[in-house]
mmCIF file of C-alpha atoms in Angstrom:
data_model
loop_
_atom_site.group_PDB
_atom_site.id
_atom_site.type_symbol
_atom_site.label_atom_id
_atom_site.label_comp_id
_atom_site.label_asym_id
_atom_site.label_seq_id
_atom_site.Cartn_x
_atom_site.Cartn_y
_atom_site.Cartn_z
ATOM 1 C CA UNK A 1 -41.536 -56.866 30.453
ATOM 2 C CA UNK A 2 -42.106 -52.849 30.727
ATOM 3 C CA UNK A 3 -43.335 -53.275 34.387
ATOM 4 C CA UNK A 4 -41.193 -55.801 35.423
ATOM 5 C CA UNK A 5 -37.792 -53.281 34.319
ATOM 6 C CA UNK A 6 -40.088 -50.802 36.385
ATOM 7 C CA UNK A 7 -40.476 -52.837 39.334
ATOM 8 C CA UNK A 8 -36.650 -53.416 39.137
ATOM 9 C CA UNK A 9 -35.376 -49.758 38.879
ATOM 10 C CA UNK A 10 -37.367 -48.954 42.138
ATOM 11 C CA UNK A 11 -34.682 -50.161 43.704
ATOM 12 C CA UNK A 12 -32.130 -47.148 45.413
ATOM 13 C CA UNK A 13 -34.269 -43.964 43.900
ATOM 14 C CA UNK A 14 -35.137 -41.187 45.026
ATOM 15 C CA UNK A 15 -39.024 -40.144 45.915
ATOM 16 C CA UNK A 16 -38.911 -36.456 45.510
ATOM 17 C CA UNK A 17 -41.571 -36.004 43.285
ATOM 18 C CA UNK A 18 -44.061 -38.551 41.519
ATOM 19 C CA UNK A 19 -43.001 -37.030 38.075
ATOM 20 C CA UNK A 20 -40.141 -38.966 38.533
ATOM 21 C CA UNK A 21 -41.954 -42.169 38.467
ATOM 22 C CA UNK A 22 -43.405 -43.539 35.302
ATOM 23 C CA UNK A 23 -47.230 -44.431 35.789
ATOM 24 C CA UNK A 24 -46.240 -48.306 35.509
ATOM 25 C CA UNK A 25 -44.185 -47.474 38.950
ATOM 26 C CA UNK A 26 -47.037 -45.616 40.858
ATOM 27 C CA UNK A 27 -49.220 -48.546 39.587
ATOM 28 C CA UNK A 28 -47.143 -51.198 41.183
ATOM 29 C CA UNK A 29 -46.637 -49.020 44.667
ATOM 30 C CA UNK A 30 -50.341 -48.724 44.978
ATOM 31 C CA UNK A 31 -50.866 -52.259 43.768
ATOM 32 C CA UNK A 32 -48.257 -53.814 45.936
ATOM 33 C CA UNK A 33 -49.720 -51.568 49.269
ATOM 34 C CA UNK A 34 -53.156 -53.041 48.188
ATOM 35 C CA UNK A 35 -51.600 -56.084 48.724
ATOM 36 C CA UNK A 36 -49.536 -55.686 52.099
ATOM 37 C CA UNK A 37 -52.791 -54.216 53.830
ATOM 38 C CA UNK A 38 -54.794 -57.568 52.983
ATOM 39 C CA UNK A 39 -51.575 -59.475 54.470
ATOM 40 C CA UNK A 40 -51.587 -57.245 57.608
ATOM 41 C CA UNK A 41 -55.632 -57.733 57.989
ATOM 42 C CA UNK A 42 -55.092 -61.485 57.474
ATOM 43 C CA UNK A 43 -52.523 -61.524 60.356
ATOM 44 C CA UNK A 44 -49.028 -61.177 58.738
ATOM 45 C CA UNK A 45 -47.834 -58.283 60.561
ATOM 46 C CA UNK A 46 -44.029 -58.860 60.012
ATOM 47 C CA UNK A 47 -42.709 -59.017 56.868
ATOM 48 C CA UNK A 48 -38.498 -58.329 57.967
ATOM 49 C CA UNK A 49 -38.318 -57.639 53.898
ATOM 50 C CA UNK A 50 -35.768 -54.631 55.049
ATOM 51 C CA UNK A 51 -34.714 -56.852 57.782
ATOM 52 C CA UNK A 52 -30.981 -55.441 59.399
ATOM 53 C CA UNK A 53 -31.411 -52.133 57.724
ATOM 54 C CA UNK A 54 -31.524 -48.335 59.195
ATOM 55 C CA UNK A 55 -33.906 -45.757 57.825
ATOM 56 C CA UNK A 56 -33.450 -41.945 59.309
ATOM 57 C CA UNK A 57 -36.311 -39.801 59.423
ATOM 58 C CA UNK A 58 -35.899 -35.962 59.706
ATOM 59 C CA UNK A 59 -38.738 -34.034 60.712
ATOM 60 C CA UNK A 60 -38.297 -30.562 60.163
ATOM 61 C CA UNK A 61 -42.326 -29.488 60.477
ATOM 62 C CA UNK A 62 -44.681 -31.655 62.903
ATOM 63 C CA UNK A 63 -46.347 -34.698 62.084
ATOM 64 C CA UNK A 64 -48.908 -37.134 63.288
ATOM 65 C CA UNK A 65 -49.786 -39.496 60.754
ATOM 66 C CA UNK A 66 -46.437 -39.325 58.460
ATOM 67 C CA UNK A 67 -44.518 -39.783 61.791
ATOM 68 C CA UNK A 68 -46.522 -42.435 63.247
ATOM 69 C CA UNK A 69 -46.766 -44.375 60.146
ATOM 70 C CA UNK A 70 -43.294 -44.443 59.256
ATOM 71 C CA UNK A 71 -42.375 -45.325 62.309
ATOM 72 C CA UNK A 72 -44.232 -48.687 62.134
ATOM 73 C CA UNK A 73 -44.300 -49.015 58.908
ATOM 74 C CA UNK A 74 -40.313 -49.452 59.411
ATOM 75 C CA UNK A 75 -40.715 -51.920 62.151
ATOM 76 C CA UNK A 76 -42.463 -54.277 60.504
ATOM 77 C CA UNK A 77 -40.621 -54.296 57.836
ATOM 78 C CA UNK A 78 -37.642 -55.736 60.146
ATOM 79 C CA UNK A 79 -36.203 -51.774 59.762
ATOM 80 C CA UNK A 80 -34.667 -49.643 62.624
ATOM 81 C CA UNK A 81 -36.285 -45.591 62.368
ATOM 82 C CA UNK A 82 -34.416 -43.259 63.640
ATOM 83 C CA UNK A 83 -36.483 -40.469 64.142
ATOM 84 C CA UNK A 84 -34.698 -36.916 64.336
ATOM 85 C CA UNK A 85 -36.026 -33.213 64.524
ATOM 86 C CA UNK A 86 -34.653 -30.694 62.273
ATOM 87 C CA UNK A 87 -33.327 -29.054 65.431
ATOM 88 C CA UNK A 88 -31.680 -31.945 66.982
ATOM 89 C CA UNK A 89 -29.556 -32.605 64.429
ATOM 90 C CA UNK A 90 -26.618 -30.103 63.311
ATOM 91 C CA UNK A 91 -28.824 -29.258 60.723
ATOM 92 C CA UNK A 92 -30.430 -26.662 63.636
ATOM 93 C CA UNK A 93 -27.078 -25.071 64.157
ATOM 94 C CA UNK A 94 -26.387 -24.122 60.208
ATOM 95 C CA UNK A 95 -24.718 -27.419 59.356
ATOM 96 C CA UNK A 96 -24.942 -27.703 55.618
ATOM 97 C CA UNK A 97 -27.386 -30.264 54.471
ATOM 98 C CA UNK A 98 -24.744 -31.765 51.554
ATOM 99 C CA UNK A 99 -22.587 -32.713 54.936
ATOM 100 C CA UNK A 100 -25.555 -33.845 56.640
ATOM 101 C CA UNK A 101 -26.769 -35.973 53.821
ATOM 102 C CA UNK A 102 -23.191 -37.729 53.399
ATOM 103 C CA UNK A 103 -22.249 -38.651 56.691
ATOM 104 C CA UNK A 104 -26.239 -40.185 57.387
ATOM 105 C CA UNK A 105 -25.126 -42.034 53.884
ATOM 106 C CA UNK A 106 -22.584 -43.712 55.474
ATOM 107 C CA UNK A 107 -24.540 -45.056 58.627
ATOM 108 C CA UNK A 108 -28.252 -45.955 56.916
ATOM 109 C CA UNK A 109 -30.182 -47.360 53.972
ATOM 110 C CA UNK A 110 -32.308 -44.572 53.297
ATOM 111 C CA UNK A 111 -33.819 -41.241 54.637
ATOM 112 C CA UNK A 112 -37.129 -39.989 54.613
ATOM 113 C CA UNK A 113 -37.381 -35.828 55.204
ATOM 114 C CA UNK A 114 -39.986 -33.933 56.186
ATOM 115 C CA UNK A 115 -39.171 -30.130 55.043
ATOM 116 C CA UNK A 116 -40.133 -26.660 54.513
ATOM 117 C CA UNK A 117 -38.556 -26.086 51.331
ATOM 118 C CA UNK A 118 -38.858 -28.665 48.645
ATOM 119 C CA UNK A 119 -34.674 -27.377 47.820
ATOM 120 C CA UNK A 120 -33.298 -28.886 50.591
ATOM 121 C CA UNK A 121 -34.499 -32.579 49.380
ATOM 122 C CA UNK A 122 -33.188 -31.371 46.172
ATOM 123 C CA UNK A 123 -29.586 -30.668 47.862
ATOM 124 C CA UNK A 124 -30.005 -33.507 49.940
ATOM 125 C CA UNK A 125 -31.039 -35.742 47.401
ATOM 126 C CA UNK A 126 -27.916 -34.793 45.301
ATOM 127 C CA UNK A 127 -24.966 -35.325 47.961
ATOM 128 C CA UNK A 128 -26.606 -38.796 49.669
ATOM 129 C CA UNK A 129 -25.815 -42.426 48.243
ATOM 130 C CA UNK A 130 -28.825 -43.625 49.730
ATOM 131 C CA UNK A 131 -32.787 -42.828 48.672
ATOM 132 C CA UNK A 132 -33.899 -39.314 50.169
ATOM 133 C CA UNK A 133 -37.605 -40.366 49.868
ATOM 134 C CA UNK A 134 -39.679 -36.546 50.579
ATOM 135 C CA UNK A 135 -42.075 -37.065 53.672
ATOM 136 C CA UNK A 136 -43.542 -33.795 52.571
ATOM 137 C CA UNK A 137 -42.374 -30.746 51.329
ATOM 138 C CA UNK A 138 -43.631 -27.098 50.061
ATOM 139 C CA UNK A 139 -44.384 -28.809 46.252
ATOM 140 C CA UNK A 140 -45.328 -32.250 47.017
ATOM 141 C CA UNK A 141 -46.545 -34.811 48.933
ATOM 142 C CA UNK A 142 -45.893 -38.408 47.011
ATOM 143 C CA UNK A 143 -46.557 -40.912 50.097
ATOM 144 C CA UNK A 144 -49.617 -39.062 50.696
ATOM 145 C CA UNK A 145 -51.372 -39.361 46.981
ATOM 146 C CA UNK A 146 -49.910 -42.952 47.231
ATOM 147 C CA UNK A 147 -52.319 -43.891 50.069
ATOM 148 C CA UNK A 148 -55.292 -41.780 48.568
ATOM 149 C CA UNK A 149 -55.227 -43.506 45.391
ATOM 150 C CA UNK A 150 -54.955 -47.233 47.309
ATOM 151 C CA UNK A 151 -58.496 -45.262 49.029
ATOM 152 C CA UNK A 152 -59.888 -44.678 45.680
ATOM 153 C CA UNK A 153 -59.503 -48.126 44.158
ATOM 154 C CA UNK A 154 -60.629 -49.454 47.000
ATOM 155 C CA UNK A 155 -64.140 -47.715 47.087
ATOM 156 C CA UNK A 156 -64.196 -47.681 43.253
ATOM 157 C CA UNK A 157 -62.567 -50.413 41.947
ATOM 158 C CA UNK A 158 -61.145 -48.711 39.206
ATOM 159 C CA UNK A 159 -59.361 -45.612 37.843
ATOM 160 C CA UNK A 160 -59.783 -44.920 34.297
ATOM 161 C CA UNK A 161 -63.378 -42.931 33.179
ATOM 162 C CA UNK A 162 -63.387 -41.540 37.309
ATOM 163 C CA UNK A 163 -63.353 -37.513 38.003
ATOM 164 C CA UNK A 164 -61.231 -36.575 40.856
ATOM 165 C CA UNK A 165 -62.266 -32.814 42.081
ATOM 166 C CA UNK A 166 -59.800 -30.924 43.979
ATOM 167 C CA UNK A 167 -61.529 -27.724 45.609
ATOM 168 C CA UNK A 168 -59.127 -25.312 47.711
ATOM 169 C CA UNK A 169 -56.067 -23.824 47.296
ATOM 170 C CA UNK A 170 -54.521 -24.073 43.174
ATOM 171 C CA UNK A 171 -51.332 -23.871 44.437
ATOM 172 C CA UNK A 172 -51.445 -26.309 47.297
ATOM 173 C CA UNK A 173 -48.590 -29.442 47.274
ATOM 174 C CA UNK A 174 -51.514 -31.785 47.283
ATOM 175 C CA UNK A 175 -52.694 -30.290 44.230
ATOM 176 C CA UNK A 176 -49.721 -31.209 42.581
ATOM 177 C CA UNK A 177 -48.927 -34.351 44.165
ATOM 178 C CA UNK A 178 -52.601 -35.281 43.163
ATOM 179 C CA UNK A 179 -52.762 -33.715 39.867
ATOM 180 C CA UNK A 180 -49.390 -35.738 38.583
ATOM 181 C CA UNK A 181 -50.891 -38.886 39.779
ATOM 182 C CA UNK A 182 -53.835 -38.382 38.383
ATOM 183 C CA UNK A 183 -52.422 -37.965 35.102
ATOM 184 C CA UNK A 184 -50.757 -41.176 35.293
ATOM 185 C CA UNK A 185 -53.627 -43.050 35.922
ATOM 186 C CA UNK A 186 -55.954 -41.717 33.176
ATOM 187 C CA UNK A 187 -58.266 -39.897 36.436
ATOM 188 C CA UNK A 188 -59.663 -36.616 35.096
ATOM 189 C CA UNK A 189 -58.616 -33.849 37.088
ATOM 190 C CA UNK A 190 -60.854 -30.801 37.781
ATOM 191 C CA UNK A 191 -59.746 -27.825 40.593
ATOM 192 C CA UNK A 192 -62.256 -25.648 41.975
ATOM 193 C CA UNK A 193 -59.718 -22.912 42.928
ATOM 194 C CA UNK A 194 -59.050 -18.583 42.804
ATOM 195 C CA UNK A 195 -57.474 -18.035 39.591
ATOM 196 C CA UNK A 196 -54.713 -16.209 41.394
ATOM 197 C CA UNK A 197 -53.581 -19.399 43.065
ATOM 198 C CA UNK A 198 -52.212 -21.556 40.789
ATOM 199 C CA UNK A 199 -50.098 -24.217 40.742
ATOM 200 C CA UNK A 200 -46.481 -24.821 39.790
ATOM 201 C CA UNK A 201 -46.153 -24.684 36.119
ATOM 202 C CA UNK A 202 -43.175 -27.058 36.161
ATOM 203 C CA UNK A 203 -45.394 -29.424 38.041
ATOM 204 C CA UNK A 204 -48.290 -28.961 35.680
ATOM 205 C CA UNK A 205 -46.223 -29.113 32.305
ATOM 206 C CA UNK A 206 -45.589 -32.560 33.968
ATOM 207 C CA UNK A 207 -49.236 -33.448 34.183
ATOM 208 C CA UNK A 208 -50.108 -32.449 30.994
ATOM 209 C CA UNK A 209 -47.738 -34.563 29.391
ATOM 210 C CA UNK A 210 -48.957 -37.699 31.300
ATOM 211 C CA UNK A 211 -52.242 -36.905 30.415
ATOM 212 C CA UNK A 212 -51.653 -36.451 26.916
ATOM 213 C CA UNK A 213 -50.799 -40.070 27.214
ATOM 214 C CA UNK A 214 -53.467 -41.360 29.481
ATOM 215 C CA UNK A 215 -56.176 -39.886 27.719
ATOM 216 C CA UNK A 216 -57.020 -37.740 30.700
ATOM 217 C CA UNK A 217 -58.148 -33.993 31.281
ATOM 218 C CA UNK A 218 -56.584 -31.510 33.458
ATOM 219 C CA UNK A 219 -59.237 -28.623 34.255
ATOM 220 C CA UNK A 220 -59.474 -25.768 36.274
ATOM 221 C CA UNK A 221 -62.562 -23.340 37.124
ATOM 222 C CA UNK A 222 -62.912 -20.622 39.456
ATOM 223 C CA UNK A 223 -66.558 -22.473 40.312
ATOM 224 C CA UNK A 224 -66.321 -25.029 42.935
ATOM 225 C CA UNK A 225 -69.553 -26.474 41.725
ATOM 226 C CA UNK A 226 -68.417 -26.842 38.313
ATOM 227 C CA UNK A 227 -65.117 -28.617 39.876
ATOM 228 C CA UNK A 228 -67.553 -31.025 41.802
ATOM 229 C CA UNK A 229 -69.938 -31.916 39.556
ATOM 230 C CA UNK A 230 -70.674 -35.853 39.234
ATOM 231 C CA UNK A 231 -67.413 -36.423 40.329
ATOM 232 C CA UNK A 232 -66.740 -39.584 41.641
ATOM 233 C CA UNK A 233 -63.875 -38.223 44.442
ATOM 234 C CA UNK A 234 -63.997 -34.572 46.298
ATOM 235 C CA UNK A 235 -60.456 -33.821 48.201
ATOM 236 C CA UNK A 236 -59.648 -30.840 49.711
ATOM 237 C CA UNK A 237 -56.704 -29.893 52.498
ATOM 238 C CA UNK A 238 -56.267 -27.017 54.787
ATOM 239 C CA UNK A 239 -56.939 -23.183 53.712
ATOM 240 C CA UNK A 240 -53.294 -22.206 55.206
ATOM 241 C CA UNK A 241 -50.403 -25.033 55.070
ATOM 242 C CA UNK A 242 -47.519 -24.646 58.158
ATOM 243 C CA UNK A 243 -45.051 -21.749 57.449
ATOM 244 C CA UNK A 244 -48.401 -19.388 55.788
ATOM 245 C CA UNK A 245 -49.304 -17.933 59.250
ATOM 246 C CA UNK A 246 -48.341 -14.594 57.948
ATOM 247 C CA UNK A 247 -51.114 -14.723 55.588
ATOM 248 C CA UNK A 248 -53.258 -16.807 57.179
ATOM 249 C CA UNK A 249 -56.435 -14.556 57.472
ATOM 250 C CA UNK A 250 -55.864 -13.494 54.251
ATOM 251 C CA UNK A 251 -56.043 -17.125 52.219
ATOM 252 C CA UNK A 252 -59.365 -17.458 54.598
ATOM 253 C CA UNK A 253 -61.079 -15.163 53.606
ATOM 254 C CA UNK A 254 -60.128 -15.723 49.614
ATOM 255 C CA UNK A 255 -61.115 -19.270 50.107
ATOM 256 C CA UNK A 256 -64.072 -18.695 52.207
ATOM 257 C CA UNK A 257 -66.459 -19.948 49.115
ATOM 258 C CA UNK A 258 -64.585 -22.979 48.533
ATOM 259 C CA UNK A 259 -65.465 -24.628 51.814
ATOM 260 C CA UNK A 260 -66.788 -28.410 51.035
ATOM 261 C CA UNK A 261 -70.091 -28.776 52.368
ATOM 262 C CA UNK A 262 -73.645 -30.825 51.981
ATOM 263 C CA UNK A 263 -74.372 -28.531 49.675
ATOM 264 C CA UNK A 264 -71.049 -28.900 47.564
ATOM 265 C CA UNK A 265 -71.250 -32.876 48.326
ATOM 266 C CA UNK A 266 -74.685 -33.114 46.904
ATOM 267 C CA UNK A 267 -73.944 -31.624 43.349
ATOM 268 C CA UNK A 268 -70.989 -34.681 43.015
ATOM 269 C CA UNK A 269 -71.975 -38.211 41.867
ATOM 270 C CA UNK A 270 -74.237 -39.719 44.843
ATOM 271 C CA UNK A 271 -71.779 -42.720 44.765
ATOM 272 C CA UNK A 272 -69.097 -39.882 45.376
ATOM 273 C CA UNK A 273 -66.428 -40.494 47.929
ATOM 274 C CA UNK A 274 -63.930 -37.480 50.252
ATOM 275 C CA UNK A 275 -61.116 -37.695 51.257
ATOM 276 C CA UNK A 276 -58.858 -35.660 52.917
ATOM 277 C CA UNK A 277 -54.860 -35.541 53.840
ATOM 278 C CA UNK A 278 -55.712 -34.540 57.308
ATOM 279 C CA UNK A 279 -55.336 -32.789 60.044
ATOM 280 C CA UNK A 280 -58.860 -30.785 59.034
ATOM 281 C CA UNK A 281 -60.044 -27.786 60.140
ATOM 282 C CA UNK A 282 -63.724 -28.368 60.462
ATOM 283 C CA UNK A 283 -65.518 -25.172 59.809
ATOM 284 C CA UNK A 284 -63.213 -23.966 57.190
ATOM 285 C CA UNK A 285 -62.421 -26.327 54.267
ATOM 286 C CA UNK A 286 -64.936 -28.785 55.103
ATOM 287 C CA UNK A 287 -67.980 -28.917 57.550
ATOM 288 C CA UNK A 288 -68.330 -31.618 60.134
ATOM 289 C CA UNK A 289 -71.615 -32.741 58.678
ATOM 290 C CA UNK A 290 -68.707 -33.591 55.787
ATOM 291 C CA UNK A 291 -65.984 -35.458 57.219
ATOM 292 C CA UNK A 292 -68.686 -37.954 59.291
ATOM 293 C CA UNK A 293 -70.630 -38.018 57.157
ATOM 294 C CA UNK A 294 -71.567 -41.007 54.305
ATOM 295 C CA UNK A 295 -69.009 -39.515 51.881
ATOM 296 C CA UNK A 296 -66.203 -39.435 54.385
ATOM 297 C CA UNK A 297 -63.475 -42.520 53.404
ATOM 298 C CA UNK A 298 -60.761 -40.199 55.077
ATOM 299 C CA UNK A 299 -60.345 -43.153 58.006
ATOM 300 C CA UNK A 300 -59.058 -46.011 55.624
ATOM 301 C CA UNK A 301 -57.675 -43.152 53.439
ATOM 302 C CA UNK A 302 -55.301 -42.202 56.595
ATOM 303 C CA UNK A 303 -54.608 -45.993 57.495
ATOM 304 C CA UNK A 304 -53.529 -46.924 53.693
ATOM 305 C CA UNK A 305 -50.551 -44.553 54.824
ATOM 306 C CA UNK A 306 -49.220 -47.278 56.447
ATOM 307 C CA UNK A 307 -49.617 -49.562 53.964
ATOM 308 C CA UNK A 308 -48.668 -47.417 51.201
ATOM 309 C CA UNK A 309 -45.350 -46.548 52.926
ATOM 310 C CA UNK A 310 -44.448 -49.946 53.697
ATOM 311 C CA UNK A 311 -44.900 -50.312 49.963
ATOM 312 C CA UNK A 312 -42.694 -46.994 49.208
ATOM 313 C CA UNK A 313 -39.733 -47.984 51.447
ATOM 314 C CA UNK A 314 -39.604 -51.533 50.658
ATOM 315 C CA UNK A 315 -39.456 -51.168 47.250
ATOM 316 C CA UNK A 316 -36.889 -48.229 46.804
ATOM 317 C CA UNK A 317 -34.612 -49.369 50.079
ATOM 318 C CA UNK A 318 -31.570 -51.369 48.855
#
């Protein structure tokens, strides 16, 4: 009865953040894009379950796989996307985003955004009648960990009694979209990281409380090896996200030692598994000898964002 009252409240909320979401929720999103992807490889390509609706999608930073994925996931769901840079909207020219976010209200079902600063999905979130469902932000990254986790079961068949080793940047938004999800699934969590980057303590208050619950552990080391060992899943994302140019060479050269290599690969469990959010930069957080390699999942892991999103918009688009 608890899931099905889950299932049921999807509908109209907002995906900011995955500590909004109770773990029977993110359970049923990756279960229910598990499910969509067999129905797409078995042939059923249309579903029209959001048939005669509009979805807008704001990009504010540039996108590849978020962009093309949403775009298609909409379609064949039976949904229009409108797909709108930050600068072609009023937004651009100082518009406020609460007027913004009320007038899309009135013309669409639901908006996904694509920001800089996590805020503005706040503000936006609390002016629109319609889902604002966060397509990436500063702090998180929900539709990504959605489609790693439908990766992970997939190659593992399972969550609970798995380590998950994040090495990298502490205070990255993956980190924290992965560490939250984690913690709802009963994954133990382990980042290989500088102490001086650390991550959000709102964010990891979160995660400690899920884990409490889940049985899990939520550990961090300054040792990349120590992160890695006999895990059963390695992750890492790029040294600098968009908008840290200004310290770009600085992070680098910080984060130099937690590059994932053969060497780094090798000390995980030999059934281990990488993935990666994508785009990489081969030669700094992970070697090429990496990323092809026999540890590399981080093909299905990008398709599953298809899947997972048709998952995400279907079930919180009224």
């Amino acid at each position: 009865m608890a899931i099905i009252m889950s299932i049921n409240e999807l509908k109209g909320k907002d995906m900011l953040c995955l500590k909004d979401f109770s773990p029977e929720q993110v359970r049923y999103l990756i279960d229910l894009g598990l499910d969509l992807k067999r129905r797409y490889h078995a042939g059923e390509r249309i579903l029209n379950t959001l048939n005669g609706r509009s979805i807008a999608m704001i990009f504010e930073k540039p996108s590849t796989r978020t962009r093309v994925s949403l775009e298609v996931a909409a379609y064949q769901l039976g949904a229009q996307p409108i797909v709108l840079g930050w600068n072609e909207l009023q937004l651009g020219r100082g518009e406020p985003i609460k007027d913004t976010a009320r007038v899309l209200s009135r013309f669409v079902n639901g908006i996904t955004a694509r920001v800089r600063n996590h805020n503005d999905l706040i503000e936006m979130a609390k002016y629109a009648s319609v889902p604002i469902i966060n397509a990436l932000s500063d702090l998180s990254h929900p539709m990504q960990v959605i489609a790693d986790y439908m990766t992970i079961y997939e190659k593992k068949g399972k969550f609970k009694g798995l380590k998950f080793a994040f090495v990298g940047d502490g205070s990255d938004n993956m980190v924290h979209s992965l560490m939250i999800i984690s913690s709802q699934l009963g994954v133990d969590f382990y980042v290989g990281s500088p102490k001086d980057l650390k991550p959000n303590e709102e964010i990891l208050n979160a995660a400690k409380k899920f884990a409490e619950i889940s049985g899990s552990k939520i550990v961090f080391t300054e040792d990349p090896f120590e992160a890695v060992d006999k895990a059963d899943v390695v992750y890492t994302d790029v040294f600098v996200s968009m908008g840290q140019e200004d310290i770009a060479e600085a992070k680098k050269k910080i984060l130099r030692p937690y590059q994932v290599n053969t060497k780094l690969m090798e000390r995980a469990d030999n059934k281990a598994i990488f993935l990666h959010c994508l785009p990489a930069h081969r030669g700094e957080e992970v070697t090429e000898e990496v990323i092809e390699g026999p540890w590399s999942a981080v093909w299905d892991e990008a398709e599953n964002r298809l899947h997972s999103e048709k998952a995400i918009l279907t079930s919180l688009i009224p």
